[in-house]
PDB file of C-alpha atoms in Angstrom:
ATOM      1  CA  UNK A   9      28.900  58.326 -38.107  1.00 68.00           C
ATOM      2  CA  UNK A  10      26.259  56.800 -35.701  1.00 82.00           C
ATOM      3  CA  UNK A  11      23.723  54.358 -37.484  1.00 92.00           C
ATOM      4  CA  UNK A  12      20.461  55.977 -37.174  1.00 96.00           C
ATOM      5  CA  UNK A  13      17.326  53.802 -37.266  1.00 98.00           C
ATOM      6  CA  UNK A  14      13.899  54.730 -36.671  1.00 98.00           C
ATOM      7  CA  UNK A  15      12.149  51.740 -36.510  1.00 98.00           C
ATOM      8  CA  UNK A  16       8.470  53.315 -35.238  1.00 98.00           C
ATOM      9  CA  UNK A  17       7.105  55.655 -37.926  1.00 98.00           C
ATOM     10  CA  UNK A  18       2.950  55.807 -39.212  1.00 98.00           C
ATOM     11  CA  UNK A  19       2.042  57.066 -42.502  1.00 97.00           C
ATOM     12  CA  UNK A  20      -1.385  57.723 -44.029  1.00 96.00           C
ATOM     13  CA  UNK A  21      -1.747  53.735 -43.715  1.00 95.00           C
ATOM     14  CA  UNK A  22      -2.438  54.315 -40.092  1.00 95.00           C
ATOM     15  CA  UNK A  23      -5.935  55.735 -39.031  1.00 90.00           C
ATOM     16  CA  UNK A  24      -4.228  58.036 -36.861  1.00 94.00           C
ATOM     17  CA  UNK A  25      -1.640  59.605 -39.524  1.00 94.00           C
ATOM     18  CA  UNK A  26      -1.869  61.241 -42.817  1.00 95.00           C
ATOM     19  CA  UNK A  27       1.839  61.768 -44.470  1.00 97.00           C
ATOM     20  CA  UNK A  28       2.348  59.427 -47.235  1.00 97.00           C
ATOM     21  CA  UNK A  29       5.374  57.053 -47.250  1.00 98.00           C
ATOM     22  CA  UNK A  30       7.218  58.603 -49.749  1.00 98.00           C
ATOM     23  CA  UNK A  31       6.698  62.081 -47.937  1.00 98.00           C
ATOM     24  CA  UNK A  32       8.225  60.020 -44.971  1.00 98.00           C
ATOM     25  CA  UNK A  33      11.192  58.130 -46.894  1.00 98.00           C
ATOM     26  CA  UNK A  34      12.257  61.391 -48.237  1.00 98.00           C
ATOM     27  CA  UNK A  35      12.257  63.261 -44.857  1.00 97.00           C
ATOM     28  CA  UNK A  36      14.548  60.338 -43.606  1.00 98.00           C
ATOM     29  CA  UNK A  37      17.214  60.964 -46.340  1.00 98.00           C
ATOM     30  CA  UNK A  38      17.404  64.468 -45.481  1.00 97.00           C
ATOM     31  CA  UNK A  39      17.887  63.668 -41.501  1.00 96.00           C
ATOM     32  CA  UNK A  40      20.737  61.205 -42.752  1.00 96.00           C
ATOM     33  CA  UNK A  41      18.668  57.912 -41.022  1.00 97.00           C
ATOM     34  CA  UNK A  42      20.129  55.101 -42.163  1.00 97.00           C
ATOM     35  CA  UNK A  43      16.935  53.161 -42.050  1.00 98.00           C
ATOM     36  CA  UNK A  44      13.133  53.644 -41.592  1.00 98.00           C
ATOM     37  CA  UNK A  45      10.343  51.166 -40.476  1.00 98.00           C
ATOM     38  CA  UNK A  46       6.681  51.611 -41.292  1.00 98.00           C
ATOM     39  CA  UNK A  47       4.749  50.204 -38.237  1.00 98.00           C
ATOM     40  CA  UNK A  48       1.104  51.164 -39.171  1.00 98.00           C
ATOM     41  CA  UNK A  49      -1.585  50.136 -36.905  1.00 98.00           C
ATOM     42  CA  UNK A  50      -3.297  46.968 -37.187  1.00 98.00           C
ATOM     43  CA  UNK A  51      -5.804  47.506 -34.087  1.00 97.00           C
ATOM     44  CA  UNK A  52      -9.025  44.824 -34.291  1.00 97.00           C
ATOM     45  CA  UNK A  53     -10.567  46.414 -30.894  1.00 96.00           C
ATOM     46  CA  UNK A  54     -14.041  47.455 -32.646  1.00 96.00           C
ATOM     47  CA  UNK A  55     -13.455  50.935 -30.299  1.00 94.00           C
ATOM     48  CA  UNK A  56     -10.045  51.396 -32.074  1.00 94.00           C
ATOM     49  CA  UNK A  57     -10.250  54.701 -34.226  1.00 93.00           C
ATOM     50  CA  UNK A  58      -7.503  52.544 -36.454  1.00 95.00           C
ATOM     51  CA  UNK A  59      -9.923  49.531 -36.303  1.00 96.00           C
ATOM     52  CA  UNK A  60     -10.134  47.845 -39.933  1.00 92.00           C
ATOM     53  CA  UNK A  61      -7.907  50.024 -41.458  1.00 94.00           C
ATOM     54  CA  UNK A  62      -4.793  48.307 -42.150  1.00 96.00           C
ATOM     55  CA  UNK A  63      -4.180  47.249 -46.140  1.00 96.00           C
ATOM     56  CA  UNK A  64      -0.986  44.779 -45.876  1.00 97.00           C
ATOM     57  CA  UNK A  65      -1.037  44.118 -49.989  1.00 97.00           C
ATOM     58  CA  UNK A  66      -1.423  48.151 -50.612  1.00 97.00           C
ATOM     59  CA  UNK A  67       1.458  49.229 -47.786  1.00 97.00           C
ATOM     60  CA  UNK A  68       3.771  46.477 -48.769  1.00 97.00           C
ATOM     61  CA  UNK A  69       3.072  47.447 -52.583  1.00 97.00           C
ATOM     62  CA  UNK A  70       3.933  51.353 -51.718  1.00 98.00           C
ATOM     63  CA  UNK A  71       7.335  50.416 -49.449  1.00 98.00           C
ATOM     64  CA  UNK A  72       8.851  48.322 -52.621  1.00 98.00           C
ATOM     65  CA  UNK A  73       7.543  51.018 -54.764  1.00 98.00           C
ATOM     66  CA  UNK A  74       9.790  53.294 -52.366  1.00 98.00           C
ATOM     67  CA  UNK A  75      12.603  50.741 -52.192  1.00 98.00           C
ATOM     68  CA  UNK A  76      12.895  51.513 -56.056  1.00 98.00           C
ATOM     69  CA  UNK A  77      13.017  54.788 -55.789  1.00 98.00           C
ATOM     70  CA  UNK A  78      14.984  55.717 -52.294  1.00 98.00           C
ATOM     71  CA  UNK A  79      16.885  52.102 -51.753  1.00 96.00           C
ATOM     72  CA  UNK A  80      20.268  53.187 -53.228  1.00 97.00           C
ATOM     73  CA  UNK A  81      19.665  56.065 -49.905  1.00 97.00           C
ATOM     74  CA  UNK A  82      17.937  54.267 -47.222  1.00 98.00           C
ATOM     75  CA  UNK A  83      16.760  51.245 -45.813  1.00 98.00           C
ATOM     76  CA  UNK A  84      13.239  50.810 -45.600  1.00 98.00           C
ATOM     77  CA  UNK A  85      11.412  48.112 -43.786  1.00 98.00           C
ATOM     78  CA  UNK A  86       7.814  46.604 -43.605  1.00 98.00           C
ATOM     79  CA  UNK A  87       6.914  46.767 -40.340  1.00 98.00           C
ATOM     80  CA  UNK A  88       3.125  46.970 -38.502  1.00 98.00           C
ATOM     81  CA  UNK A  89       2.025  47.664 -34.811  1.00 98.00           C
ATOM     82  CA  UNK A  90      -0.189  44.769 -33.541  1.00 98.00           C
ATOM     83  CA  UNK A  91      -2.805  46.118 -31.133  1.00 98.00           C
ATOM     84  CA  UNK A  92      -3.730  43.564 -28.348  1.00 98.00           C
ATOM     85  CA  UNK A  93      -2.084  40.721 -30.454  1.00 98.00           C
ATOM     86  CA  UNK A  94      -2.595  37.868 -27.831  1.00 98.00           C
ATOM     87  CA  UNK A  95      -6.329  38.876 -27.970  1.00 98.00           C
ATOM     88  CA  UNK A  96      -6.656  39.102 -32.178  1.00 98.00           C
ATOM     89  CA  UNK A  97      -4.521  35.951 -32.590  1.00 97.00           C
ATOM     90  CA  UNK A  98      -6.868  35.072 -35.884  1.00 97.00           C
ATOM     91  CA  UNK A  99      -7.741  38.449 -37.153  1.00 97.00           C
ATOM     92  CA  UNK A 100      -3.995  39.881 -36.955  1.00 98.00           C
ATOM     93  CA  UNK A 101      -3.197  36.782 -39.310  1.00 97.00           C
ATOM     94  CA  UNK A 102      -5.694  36.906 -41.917  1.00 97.00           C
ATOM     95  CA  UNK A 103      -4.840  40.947 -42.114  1.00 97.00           C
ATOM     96  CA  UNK A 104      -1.384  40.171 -42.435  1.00 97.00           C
ATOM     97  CA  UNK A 105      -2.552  38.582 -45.880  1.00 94.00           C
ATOM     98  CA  UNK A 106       0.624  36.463 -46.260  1.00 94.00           C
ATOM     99  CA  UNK A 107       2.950  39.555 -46.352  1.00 96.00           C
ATOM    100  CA  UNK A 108       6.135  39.114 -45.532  1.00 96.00           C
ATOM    101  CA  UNK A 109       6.921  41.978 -42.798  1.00 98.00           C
ATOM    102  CA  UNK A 110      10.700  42.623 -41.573  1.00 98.00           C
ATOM    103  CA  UNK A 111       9.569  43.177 -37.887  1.00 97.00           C
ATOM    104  CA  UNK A 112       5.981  43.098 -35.913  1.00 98.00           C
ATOM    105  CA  UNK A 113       5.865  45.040 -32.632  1.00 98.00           C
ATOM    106  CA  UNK A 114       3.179  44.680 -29.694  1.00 98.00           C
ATOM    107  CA  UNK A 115       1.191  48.009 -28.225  1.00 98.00           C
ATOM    108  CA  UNK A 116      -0.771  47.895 -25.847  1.00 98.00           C
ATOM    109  CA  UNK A 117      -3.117  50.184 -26.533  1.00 96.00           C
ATOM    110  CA  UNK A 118      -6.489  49.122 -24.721  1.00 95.00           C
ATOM    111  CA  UNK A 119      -7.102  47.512 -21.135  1.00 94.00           C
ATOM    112  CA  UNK A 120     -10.260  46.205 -21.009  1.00 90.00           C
ATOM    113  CA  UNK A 121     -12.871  49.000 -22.328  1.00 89.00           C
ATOM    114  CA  UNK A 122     -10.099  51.553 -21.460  1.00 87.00           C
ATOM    115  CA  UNK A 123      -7.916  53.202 -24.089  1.00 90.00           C
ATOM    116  CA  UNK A 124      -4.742  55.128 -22.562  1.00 90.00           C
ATOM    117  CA  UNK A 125      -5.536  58.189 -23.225  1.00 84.00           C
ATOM    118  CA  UNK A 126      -5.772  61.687 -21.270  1.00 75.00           C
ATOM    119  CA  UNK A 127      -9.185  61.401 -20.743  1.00 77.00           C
ATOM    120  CA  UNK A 128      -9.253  57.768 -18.477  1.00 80.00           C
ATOM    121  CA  UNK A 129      -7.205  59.611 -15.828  1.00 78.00           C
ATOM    122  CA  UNK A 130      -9.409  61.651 -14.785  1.00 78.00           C
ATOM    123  CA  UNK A 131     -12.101  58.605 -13.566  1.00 79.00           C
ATOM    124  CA  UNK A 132     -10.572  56.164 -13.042  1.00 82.00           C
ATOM    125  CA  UNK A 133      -8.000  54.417 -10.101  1.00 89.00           C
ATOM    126  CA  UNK A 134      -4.812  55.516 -11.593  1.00 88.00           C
ATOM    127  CA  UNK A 135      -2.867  53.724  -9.785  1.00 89.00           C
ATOM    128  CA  UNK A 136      -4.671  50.996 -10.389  1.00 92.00           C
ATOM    129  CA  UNK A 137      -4.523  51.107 -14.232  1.00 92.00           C
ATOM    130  CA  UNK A 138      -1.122  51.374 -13.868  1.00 95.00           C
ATOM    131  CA  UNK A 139      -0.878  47.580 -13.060  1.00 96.00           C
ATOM    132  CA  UNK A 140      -3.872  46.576 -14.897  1.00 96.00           C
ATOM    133  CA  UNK A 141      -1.843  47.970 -17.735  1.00 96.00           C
ATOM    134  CA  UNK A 142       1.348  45.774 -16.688  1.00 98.00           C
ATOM    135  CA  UNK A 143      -0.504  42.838 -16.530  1.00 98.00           C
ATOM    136  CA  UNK A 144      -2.054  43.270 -19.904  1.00 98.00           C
ATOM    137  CA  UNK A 145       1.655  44.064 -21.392  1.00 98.00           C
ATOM    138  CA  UNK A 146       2.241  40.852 -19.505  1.00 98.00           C
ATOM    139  CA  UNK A 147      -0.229  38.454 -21.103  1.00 98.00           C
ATOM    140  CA  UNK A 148       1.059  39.997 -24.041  1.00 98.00           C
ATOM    141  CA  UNK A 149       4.605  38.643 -24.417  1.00 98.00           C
ATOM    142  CA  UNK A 150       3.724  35.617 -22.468  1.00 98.00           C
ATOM    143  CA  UNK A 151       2.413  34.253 -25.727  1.00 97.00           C
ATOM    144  CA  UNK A 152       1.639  36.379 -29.125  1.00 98.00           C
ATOM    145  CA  UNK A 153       3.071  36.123 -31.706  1.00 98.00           C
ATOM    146  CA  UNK A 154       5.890  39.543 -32.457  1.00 98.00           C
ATOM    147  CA  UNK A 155       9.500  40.782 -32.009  1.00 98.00           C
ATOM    148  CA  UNK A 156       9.207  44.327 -30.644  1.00 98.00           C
ATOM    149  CA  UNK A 157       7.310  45.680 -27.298  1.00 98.00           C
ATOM    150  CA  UNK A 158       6.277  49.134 -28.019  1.00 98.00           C
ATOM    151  CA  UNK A 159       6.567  52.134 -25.243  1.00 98.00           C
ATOM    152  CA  UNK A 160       6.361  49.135 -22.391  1.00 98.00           C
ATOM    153  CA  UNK A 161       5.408  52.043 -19.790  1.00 97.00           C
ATOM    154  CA  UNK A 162       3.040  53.718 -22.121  1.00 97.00           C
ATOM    155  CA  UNK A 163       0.737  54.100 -19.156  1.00 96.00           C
ATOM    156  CA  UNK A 164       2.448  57.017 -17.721  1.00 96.00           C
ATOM    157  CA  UNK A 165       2.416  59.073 -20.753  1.00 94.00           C
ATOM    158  CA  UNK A 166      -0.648  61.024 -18.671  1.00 90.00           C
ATOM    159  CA  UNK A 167      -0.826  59.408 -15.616  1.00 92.00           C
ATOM    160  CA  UNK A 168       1.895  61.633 -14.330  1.00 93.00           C
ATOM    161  CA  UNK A 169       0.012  64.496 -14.154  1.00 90.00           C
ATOM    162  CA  UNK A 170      -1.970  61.999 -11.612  1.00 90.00           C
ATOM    163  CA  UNK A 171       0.465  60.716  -9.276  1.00 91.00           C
ATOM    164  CA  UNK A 172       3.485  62.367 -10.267  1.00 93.00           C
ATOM    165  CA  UNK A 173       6.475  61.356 -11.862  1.00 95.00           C
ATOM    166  CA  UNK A 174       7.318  57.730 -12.682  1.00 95.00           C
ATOM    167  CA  UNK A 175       9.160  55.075 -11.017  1.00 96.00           C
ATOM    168  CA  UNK A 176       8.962  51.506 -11.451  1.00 97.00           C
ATOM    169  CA  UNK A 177       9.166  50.762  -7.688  1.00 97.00           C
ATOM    170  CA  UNK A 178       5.275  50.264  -7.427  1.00 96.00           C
ATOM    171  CA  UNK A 179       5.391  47.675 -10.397  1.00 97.00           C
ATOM    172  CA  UNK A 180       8.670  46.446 -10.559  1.00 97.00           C
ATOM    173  CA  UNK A 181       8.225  42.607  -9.791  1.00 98.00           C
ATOM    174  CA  UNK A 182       5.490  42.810 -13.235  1.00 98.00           C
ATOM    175  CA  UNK A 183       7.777  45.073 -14.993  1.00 98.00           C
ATOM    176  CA  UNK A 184      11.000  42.343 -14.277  1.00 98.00           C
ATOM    177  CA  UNK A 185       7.931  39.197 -15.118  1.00 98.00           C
ATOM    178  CA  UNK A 186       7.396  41.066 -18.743  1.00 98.00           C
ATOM    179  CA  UNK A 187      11.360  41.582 -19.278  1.00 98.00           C
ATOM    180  CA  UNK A 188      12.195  37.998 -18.174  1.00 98.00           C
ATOM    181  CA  UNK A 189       9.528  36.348 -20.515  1.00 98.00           C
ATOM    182  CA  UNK A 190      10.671  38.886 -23.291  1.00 98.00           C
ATOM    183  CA  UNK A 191      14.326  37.499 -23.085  1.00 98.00           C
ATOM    184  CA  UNK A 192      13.242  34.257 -22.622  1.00 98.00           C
ATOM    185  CA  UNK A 193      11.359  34.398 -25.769  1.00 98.00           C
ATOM    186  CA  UNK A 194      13.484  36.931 -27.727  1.00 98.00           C
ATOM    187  CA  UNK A 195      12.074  39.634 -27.728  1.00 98.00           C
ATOM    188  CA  UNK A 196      13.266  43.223 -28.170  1.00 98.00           C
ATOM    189  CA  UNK A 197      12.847  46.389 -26.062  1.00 98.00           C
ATOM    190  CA  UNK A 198      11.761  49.150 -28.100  1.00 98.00           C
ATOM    191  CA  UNK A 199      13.413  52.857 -26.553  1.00 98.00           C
ATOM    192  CA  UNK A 200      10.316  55.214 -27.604  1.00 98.00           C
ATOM    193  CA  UNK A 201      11.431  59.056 -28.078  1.00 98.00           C
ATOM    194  CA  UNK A 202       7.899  60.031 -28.438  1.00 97.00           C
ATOM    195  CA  UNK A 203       7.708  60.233 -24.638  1.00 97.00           C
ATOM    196  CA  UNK A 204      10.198  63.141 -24.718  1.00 97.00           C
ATOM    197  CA  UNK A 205       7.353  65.507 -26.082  1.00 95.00           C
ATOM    198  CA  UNK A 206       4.922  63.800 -23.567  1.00 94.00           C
ATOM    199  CA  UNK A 207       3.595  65.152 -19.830  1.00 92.00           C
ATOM    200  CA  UNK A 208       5.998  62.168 -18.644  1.00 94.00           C
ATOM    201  CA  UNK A 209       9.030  63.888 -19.874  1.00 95.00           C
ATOM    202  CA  UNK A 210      11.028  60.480 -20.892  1.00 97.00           C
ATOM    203  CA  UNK A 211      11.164  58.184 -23.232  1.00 98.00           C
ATOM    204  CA  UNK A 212       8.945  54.530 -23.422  1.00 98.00           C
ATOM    205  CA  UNK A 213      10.510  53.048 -20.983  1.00 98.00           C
ATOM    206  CA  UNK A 214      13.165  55.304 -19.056  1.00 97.00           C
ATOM    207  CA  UNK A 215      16.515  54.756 -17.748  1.00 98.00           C
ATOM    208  CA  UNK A 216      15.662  52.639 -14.686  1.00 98.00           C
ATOM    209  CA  UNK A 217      14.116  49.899 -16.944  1.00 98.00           C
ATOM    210  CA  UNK A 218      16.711  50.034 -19.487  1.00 98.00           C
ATOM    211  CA  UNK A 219      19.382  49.341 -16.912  1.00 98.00           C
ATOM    212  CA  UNK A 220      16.722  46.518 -14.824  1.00 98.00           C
ATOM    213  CA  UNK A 221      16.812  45.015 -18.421  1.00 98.00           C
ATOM    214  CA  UNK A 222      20.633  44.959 -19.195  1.00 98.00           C
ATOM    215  CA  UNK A 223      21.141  43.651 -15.645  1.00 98.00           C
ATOM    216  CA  UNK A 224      18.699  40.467 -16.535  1.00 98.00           C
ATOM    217  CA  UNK A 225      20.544  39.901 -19.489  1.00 98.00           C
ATOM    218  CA  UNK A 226      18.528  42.245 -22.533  1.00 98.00           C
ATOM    219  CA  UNK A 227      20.506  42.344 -25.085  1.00 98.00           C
ATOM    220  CA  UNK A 228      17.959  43.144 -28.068  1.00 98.00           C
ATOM    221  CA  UNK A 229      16.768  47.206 -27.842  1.00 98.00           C
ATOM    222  CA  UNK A 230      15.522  48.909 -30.934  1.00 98.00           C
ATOM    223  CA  UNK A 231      14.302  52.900 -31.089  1.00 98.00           C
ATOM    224  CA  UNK A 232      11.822  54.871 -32.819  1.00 98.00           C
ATOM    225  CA  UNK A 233       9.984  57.950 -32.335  1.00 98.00           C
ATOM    226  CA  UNK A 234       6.562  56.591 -32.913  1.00 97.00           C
ATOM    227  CA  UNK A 235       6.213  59.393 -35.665  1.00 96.00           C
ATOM    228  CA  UNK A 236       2.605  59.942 -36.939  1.00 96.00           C
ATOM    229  CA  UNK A 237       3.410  63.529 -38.537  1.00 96.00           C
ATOM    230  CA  UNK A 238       6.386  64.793 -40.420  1.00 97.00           C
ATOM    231  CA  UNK A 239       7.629  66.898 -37.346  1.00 96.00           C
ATOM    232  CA  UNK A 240       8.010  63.754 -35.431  1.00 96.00           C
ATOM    233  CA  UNK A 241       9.819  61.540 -37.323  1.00 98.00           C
ATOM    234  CA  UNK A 242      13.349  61.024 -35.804  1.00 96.00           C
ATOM    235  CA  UNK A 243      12.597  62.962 -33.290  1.00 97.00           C
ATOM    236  CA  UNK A 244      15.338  62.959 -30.541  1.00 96.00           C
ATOM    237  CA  UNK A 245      16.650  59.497 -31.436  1.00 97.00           C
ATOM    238  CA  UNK A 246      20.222  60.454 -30.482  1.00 95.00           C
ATOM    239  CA  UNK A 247      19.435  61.661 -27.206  1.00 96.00           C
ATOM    240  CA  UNK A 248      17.454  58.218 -27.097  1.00 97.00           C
ATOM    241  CA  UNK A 249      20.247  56.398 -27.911  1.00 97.00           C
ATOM    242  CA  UNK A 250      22.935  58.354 -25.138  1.00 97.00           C
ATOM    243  CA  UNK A 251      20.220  56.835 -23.136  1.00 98.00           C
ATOM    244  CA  UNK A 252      20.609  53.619 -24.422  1.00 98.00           C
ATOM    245  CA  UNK A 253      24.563  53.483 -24.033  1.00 98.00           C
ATOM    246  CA  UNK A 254      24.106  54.903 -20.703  1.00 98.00           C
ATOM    247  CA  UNK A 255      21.871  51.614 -19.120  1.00 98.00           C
ATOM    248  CA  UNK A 256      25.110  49.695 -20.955  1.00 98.00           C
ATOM    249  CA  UNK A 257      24.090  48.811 -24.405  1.00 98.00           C
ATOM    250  CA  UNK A 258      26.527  48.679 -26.804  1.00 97.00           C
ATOM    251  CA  UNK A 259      24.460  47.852 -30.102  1.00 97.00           C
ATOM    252  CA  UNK A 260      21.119  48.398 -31.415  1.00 98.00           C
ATOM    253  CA  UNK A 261      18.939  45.633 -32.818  1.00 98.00           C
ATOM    254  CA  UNK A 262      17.761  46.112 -36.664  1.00 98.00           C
ATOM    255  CA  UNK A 263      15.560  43.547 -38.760  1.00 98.00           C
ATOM    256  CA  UNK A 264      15.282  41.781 -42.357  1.00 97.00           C
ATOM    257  CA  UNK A 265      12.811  39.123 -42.786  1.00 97.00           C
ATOM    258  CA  UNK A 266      11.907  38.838 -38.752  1.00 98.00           C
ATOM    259  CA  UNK A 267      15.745  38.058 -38.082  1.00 98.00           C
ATOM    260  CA  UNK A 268      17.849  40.255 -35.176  1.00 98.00           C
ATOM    261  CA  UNK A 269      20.644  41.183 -35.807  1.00 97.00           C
ATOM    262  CA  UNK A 270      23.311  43.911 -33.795  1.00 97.00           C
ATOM    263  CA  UNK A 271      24.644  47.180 -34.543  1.00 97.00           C
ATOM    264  CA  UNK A 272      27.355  49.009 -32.756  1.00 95.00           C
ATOM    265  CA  UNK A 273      26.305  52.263 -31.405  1.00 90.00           C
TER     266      UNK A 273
END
C-alpha cells in the first residue's frame, strides 16, 4: 500500500477554517492516510484575516487529546504555517509558547501591502508581482527559522488568468536561488494539491520545478492538500505523488520532533 501523508491540513484553529480536528482525524482514517499534520495559520501581518488567532497550548492540547483517541489508526502531527516568518522573527516565537511542533512550514502569503489573492491581479503589474513574490519567498529561506516551503509558486494560483499559463522561464534564476539556499539549509519542498482545484490547474510548484529541484540535488519533498474544509482534505495526493515519482523522487519526507526522515513511495 502507498504511505499516504497529508502534511497541510487547517482546522477551526485557523481563521480561515471551521472543521474541528477530530472531524478532520476521523475523515483521515476513513481515506486510509497514514498520517495527518495540522498546519494552522500563525499570520502576525495586522491585515491577515488569521492575524492573532493562533492558540499553540489549546491546538497542541486538542491533537494529544486526538492522539488518545485515533493514535492506534493514524499519525497525527503538530504542525503550524508561519506567515512571513523572516519578518515576525519575535512574535512567531512567543506564539509558539514553548510547544513542541513536529514540523513548521513557511507561506508566503503577503508582499508588501499585497495579499495573493484574486483581487491584486486585476491592478496591479502582474508580471511584476510575480518576482516581487520570488524575492519575498527568497528572503524567506535565506534566513527564518522552518522546515517546509509551502506552495513555492503560490503566485500563479490567479495570475494565470493574467498572463496565461505558468512557466518558470521568466523567474527561473530566483526560483533555482530559493531551491539552492533551501538545500543548503535543509529545507523541504512541499508538493501542494490544492492547486489542482485552482485557475492554475497544477499543483504548488509543478513538474518543471520538481525536476529543476531533483537535478540540484532536493532530496526532502513533503505533500499536502492545504485542506481548510472537509472536501479538501487529501485531496488528489496520489496524483500529487505520480507527480512526485515522475521529477525522480523516490521517497517522501515525514516529521517527529522537527527531524526528516524518508519514506519510499
Amino acid at each position: 500500500m502507498t504511505y499516504l501523508t497529508d502534511y497541510h491540513v487547517h482546522s477551526a484553529y485557523s481563521g480561515d477554517a471551521e472543521t474541528p480536528i477530530a472531524e478532520m482525524c476521523r475523515l483521515a482514517i476513513e481515506q486510509g492516510l497514514s498520517e495527518i499534520a495540522f498546519t494552522d495559520h500563525l499570520d502576525n501581518n495586522p491585515q491577515d484575516e488569521c492575524y492573532g488567532l493562533f492558540r499553540a497550548a489549546d491546538l497542541c492540547r486538542e491533537i494529544e487529546e486526538c492522539r488518545e483517541r485515533f493514535g492506534d489508526r493514524l499519525r497525527i502531527l503538530k504542525g503550524a504555517e508561519l506567515g512571513e516568518p523572516h519578518l515576525y522573527v519575535r512574535e512567531i516565537e512567543q506564539a509558539l509558547g514553548g510547544e513542541q511542533f513536529d514540523f513548521l512550514t513557511c507561506g508566503v502569503h503577503w508582499v508588501g501591502d499585497a495579499v495573493i489573492s484574486v483581487d491584486i491581479f486585476s491592478h496591479l503589474d502582474v508580471g511584476a508581482l510575480y518576482h516581487s513574490y520570488f524575492d519575498e519567498v527568497l528572503r524567506a529561506v535565506t534566513c527564518a527559522n522552518f522546515d517546509v516551503l509551502a506552495h513555492l509558486d503560490l503566485v500563479k494560483r490567479f495570475g494565470v488568468k493574467y498572463i496565461g499559463p505558468y512557466t518558470i522561464e521568466p523567474y527561473r534564476e530566483k526560483i533555482e536561488a530559493i531551491l539552492r539556499t533551501m538545500i543548503d539549509r535543509g529545507i523541504a519542498l512541499e508538493v501542494n494539491t490544492s492547486g489542482y482545484r485552482q485557475p492554475c490547474g497544477e499543483p504548488f510548484p509543478g513538474i518543471e520545478t520538481l525536476k529543476l529541484y531533483r537535478q540540484l540535488g532536493g532530496e526532502l519533498i513533503t505533500i499536502g492538500s492545504d485542506g481548510h474544509r472537509p472536501e479538501h482534505l487529501g485531496f488528489r495526493l496520489a496524483e500529487g505523488l505520480d507527480l512526485i515519482r515522475s521529477a525522480g523522487f523516490g521517497a517522501i519526507t515525514t516529521y517527529r520532533n522537527r527531524t526528516p526522515r524518508q519514506v519510499a513511495v
